[in-house]
Coordinates of C-alpha atoms in Angstrom, one line a residue:
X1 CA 4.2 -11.0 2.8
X2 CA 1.2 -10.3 0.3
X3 CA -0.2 -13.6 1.7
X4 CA 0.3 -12.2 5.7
X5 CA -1.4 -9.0 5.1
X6 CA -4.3 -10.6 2.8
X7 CA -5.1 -13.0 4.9
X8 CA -4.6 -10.4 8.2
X9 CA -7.5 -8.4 6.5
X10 CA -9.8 -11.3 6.3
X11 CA -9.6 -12.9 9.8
X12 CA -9.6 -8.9 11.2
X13 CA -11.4 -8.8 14.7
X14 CA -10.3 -12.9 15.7
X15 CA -8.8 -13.1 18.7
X16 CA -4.8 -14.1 18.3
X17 CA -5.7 -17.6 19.6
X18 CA -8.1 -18.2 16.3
X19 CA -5.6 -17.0 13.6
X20 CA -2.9 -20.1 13.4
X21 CA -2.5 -19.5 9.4
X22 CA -2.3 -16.0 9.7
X23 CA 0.4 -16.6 12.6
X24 CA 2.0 -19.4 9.9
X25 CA 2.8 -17.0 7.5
X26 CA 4.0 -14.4 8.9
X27 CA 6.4 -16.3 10.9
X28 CA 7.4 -17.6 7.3
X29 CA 7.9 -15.0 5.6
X30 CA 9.7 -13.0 8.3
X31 CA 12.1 -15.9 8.5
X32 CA 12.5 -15.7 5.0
X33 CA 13.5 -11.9 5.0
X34 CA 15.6 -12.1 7.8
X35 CA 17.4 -14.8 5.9
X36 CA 18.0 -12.7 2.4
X37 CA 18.7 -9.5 3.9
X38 CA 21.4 -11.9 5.6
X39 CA 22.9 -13.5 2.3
X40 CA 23.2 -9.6 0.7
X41 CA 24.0 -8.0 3.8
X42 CA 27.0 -6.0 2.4
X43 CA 27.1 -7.2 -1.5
X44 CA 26.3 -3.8 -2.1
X45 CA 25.9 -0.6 -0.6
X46 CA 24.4 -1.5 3.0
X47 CA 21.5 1.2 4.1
X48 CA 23.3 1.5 7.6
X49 CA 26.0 2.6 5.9
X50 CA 24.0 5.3 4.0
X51 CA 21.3 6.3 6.6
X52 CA 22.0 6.0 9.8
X53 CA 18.4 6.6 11.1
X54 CA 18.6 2.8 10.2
X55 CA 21.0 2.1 13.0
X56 CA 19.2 3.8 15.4
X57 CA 16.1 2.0 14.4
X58 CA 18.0 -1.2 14.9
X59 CA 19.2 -0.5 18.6
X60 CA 15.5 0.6 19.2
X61 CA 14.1 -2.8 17.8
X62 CA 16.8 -4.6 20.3
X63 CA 15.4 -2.6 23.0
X64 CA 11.9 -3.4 22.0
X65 CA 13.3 -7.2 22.2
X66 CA 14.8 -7.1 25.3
X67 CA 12.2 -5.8 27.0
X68 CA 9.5 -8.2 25.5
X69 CA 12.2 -10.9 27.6
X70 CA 12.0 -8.6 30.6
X71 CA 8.0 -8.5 30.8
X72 CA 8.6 -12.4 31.0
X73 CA 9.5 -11.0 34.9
X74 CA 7.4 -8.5 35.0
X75 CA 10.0 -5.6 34.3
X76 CA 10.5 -2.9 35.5
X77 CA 6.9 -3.4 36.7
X78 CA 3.9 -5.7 36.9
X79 CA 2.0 -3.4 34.0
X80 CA 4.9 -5.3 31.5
X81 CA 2.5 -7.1 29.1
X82 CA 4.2 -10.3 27.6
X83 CA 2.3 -9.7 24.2
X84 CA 4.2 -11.8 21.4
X85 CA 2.6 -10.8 18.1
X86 CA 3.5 -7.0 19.1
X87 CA 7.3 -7.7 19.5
X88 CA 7.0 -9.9 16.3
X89 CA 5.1 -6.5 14.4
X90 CA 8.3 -4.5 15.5
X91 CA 10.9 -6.8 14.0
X92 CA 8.5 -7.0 11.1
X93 CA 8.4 -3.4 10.0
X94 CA 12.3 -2.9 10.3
X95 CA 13.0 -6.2 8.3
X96 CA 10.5 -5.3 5.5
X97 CA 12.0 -1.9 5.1
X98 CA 15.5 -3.4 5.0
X99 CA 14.5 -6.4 2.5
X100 CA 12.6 -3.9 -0.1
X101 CA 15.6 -1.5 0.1
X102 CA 18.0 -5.1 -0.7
X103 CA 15.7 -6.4 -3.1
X104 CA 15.7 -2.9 -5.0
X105 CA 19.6 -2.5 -5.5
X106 CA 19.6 -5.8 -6.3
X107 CA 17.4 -5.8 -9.0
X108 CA 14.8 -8.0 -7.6
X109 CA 12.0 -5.6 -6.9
X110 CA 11.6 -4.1 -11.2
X111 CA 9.7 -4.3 -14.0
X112 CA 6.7 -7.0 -13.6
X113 CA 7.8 -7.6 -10.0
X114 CA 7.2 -4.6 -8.9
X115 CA 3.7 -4.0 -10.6
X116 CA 2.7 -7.1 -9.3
X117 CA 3.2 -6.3 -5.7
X118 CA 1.5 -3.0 -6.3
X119 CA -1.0 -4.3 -7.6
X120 CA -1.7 -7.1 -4.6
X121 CA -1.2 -4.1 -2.5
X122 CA -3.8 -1.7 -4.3
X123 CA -6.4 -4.5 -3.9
X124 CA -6.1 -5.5 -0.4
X125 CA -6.6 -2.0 0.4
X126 CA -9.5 -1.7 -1.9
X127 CA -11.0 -5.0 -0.7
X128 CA -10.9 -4.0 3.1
X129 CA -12.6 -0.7 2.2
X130 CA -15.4 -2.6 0.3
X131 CA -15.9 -4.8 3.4
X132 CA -16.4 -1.7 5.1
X133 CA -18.9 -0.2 3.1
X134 CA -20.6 -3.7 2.7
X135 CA -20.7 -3.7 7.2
X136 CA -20.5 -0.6 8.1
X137 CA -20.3 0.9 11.9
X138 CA -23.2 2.5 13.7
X139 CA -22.2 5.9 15.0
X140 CA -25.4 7.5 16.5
X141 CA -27.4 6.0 14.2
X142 CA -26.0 7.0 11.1
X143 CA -24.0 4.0 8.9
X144 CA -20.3 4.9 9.0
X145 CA -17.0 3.5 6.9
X146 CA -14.2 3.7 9.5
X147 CA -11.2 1.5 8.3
X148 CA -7.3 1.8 8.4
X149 CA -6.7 0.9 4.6
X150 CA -6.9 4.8 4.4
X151 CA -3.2 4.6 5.6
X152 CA -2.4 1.8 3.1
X153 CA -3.2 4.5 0.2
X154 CA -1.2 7.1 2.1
X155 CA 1.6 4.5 2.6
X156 CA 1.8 3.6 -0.9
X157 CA 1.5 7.4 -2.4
X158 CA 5.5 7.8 -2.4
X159 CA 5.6 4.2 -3.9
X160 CA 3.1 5.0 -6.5
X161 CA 4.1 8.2 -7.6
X162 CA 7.4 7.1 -8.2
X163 CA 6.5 4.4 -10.3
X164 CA 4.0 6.5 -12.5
X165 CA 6.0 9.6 -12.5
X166 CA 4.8 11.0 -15.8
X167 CA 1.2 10.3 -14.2
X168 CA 2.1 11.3 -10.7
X169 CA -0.9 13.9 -10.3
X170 CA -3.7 11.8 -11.4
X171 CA -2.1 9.3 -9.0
X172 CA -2.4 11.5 -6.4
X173 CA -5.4 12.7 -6.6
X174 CA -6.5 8.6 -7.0
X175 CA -4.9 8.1 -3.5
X176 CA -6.6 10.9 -2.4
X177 CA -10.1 9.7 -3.0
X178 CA -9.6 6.2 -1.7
X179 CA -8.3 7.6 1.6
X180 CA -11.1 9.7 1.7
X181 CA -13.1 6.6 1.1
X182 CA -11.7 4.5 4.1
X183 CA -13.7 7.0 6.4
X184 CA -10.1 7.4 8.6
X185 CA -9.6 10.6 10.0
X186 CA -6.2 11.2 10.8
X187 CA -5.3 9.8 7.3
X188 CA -7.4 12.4 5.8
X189 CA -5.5 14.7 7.9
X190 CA -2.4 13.5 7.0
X191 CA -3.0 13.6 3.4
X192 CA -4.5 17.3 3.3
X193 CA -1.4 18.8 5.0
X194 CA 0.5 16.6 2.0
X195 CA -1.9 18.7 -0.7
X196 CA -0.9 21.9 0.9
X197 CA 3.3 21.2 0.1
X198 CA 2.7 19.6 -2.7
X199 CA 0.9 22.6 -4.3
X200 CA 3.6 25.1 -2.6
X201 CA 6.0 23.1 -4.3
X202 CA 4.0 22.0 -7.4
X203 CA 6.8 22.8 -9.7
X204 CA 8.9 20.0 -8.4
X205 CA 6.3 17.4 -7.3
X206 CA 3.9 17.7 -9.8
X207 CA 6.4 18.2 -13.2
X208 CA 5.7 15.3 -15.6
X209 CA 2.7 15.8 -18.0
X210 CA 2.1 13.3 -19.8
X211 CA -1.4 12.8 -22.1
X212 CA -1.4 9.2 -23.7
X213 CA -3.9 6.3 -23.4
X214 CA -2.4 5.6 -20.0
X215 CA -2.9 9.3 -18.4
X216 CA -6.8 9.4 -20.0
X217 CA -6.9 5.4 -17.9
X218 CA -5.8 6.8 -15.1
X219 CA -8.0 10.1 -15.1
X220 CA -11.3 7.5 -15.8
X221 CA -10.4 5.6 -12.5
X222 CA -9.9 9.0 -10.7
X223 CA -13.5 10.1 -12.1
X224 CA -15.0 6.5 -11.3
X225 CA -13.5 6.6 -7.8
X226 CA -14.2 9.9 -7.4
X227 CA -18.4 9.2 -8.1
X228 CA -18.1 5.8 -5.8
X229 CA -16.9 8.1 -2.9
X230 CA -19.5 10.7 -3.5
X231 CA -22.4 8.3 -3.5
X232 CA -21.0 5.6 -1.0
X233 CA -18.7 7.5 1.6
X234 CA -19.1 11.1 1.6
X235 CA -22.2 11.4 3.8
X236 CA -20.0 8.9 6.3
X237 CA -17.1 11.2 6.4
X238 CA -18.8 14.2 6.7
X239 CA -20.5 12.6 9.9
X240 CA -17.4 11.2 11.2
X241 CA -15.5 14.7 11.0
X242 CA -18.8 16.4 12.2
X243 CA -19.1 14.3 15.3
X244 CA -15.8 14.1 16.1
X245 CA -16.4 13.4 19.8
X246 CA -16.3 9.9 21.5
X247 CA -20.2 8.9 22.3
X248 CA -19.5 6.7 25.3
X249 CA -16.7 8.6 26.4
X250 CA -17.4 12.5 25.4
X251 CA -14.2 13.1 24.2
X252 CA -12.1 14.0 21.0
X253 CA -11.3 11.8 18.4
X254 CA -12.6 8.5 20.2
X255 CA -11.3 9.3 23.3
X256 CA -7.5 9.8 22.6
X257 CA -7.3 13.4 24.4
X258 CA -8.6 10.9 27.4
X259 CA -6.5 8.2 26.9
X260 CA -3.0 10.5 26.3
X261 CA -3.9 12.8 29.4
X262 CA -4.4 9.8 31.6
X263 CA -0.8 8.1 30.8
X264 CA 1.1 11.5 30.7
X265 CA 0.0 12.0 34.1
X266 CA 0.3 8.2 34.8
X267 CA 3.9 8.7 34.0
X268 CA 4.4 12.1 35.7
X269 CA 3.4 10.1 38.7
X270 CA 5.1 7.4 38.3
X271 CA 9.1 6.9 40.2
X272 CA 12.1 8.0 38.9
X273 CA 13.0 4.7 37.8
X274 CA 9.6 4.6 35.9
X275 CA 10.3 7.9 34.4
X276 CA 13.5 7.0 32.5
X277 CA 13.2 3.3 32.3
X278 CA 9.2 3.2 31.7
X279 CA 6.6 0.6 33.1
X280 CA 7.3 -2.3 30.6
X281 CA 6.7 -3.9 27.0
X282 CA 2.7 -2.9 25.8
X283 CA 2.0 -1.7 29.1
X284 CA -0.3 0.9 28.1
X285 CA -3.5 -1.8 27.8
X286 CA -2.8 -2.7 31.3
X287 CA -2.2 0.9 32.4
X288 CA -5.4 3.1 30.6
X289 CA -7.2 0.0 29.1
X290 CA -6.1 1.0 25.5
X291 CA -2.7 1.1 23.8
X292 CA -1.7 5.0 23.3
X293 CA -2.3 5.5 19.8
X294 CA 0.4 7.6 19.5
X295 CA 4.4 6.5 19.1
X296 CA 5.4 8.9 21.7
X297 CA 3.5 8.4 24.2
X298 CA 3.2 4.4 23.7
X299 CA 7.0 4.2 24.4
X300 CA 7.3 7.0 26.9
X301 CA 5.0 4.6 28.9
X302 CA 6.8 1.3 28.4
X303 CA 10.5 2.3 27.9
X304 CA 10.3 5.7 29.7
X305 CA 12.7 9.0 28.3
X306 CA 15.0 6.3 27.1
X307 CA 13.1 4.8 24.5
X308 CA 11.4 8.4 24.0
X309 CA 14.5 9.8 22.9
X310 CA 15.8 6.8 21.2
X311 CA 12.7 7.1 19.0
X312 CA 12.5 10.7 18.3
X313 CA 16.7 10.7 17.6
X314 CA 16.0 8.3 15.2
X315 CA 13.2 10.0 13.5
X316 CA 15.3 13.2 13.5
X317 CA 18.3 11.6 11.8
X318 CA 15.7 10.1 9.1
X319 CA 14.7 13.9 8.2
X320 CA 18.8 15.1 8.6
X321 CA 19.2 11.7 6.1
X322 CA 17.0 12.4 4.0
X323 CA 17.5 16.2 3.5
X324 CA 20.5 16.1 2.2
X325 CA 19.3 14.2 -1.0
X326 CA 17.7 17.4 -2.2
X327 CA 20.9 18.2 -3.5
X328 CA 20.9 15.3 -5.4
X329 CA 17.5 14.7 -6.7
X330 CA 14.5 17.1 -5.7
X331 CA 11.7 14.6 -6.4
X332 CA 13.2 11.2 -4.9
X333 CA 13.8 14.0 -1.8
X334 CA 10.6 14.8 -2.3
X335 CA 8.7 11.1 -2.2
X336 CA 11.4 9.9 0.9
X337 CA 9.4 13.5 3.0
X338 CA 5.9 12.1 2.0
X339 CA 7.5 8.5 3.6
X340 CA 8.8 10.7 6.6
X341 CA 5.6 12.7 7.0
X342 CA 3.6 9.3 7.2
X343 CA 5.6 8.0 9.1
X344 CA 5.7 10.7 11.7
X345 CA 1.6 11.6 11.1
X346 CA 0.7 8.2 12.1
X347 CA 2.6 7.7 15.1
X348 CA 1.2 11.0 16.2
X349 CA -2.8 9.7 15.3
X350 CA -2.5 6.2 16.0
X351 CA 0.9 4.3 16.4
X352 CA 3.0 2.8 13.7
X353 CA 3.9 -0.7 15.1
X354 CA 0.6 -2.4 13.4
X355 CA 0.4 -5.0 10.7
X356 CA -0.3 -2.6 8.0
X357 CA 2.2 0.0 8.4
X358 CA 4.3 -2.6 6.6
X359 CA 3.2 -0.8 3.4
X360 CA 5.0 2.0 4.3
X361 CA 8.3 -0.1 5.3
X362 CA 7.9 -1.4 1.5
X363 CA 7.9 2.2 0.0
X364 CA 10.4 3.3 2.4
X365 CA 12.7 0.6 1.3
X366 CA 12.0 0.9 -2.0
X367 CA 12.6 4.8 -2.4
X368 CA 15.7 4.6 -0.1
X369 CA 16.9 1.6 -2.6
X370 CA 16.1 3.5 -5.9
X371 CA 17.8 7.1 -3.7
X372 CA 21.1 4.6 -3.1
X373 CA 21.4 3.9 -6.6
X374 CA 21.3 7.1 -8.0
X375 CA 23.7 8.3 -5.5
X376 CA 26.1 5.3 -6.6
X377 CA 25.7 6.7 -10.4
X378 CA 26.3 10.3 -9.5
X379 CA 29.3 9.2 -7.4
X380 CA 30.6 7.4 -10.7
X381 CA 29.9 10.4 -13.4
X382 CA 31.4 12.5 -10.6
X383 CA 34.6 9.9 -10.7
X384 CA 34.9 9.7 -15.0
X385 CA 34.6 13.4 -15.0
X386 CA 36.7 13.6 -12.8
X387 CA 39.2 10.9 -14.3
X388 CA 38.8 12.9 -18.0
X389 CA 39.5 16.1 -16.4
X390 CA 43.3 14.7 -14.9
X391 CA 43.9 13.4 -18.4
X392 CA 43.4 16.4 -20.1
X393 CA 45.7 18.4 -17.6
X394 CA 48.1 15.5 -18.6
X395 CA 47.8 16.1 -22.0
X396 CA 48.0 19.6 -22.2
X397 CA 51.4 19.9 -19.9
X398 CA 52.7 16.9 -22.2
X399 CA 51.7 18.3 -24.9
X400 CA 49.8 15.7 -26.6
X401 CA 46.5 17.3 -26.9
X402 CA 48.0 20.4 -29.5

């Protein structure tokens, strides 16, 4: 997976046709989760058995299949695009959520593992931001940073903070400054409606103080990062939220106000059987010239109110799933929210069924698997205290405990 998305970043911008290794991989190593999330299906506590947002997740991945087929044919219209490597993305992103989850109550994912993948993660991010800075954009004659690894830094905040819990603020405010970095709007945006809970609910996000060697390391790399954005990237996202208008197209935020009004009303217009059954698999391109860049609206267009509701059931049963872990733990309740928000912010700025947002399948699975087994261990102090309490009752009607 680390290979996939390393190698993803470097041939960025080659047509499909050019990327053979790329396409190697990936089909490796989704064969390969597909295979272990097989072999433990069920050895332990299953997530669909937990969370059931995962079920409906599932169903809306086999619809996704089945109407990939369909486009084949050209249904339910000729916009259905027959586009392979977006099919493959959406089994991807489930599969990686559901192997993380499997390789953390297993035990797999700990210890040197797991700071090994973060690490790998931390630098691809990092290295596609420095090969933005290195070719920047040209927006109105002004040099501009404009890449997605702001939403790898978002999607690994709930990972991160978990991991460094007794560091979690300096963390956070590290995340913060490499998103800002990336030049990415909506991740910005994303990330400063995060700031805003987590300091209304500082007390339980923000509760482990720690000052050792590693907090004063961590605070140095905030600093550092924290110059590096001011004197590489701040005049660049100050321009790109200044001129937040489309040149060629004289819109909002390069054109999407454009591009969601002309598929809504694409779709108002469209027939009945349209409506509810939509025009087809990634028929948006075909349709406006763009994909949506928003969840909703992407499969509003291609599986019509079916796959509409399908997706926002499934997002609502995430939240109803998640919630009622606050009873349980208020801070793993807290990281799975920053996972939802993400999750939900994205889709609404640019779509979630892209290669990166496999980062935030890997903290998703990882939080739900750590969130699984401290339900299993509350379950069993519940059952020995439970198990002590019936003896003594025993004991005192028999007598023994006098």
């Amino acid at each position: 997976m680390l290979l996939y998305l390393g190698a993803d970043i470097l041939v960025r911008g080659e047509s499909e046709g050019s990327r053979p290794i790329v396409q190697m991989i990936a089909g490796a190593s989704l064969v390969g989760m597909l295979v272990y999330n097989n072999y433990y299906f069920g050895r332990r506590l299953t997530l669909i058995k937990v969370f059931s947002f995962s079920r409906l997740w599932l169903v809306f991945v086999v619809l996704g299949v089945l109407y990939f087929l369909l486009s084949l044919i050209e249904f339910p219209s000729e916009y259905a695009n027959v586009n392979l490597r977006s099919v493959i993305i959406l089994v991807y992103i489930i599969a990686s959520m559901f192997f993380f989850y499997n390789a953390t109550i297993n035990f797999h994912l700990k210890g040197k593992a797991l700071n090994l993948l973060l690490f790998a993660l931390i630098l691809n991010g990092c290295l596609e931001v420095v090969l933005a800075i290195i070719n920047p954009l040209d927006s109105r004659g002004v040099e501009v940073i404009n890449t997605s690894a702001g939403y790898i830094f978002l999607m690994l905040l709930p990972l991160l903070m978990h991991r460094f819990q007794k560091y979690n603020f300096w963390v956070f405010g590290i995340a913060l400054i490499l998103t800002l970095m990336s030049g990415k709007r909506g991740a910005v945006i994303i990330y400063l409606l995060i700031i805003i809970y987590s300091f209304l609910n500082y007390k339980s996000v923000f509760k482990n103080f720690k000052f050792d060697w590693r907090a004063w390391l961590f605070i140095a790399i905030l600093l550092v990062a924290g110059f590096y954005f001011s004197e590489n990237a701040y005049d660049s996202l100050s321009h790109r939220f200044l001129n937040i208008e489309d040149e060629k197209r004289g819109t909002i935020g390069s054109g999407r106000d454009l591009i969601w009004s002309t598929l809504i009303y694409f779709w108002i217009d469209g027939s009945l059987l349209n409506q509810i059954f939509g025009f087809g698999f990634y028929a948006s391109p075909k349709i406006e010239g763009h994909i949506a860049h928003n969840d909703f609206i992407e499969y509003l267009i291609d599986f019509g109110l079916l796959g509409f509701f399908l997706w926002s059931m499934m997002l609502f049963k995430f939240y109803k799933n998640i919630k009622r872990i606050k009873q349980y733990d208020k801070y793993l309740y807290t990281l799975l929210f920053f996972c939802f928000f993400v999750f939900v912010g994205r889709g609404f700025f640019s779509g979630t069924n892209r290669t990166d947002n496999i980062v935030l399948s890997i903290s998703i699975g990882y939080i739900l698997g750590i969130t699984c087994l401290k339900l299993i261990n509350f379950k069993q102090n519940q059952h020995i205290q439970h198990q002590k309490y019936l003896e003594k009752q025993m004991g005192d009607l028999d007598g023994t405990n006098d």
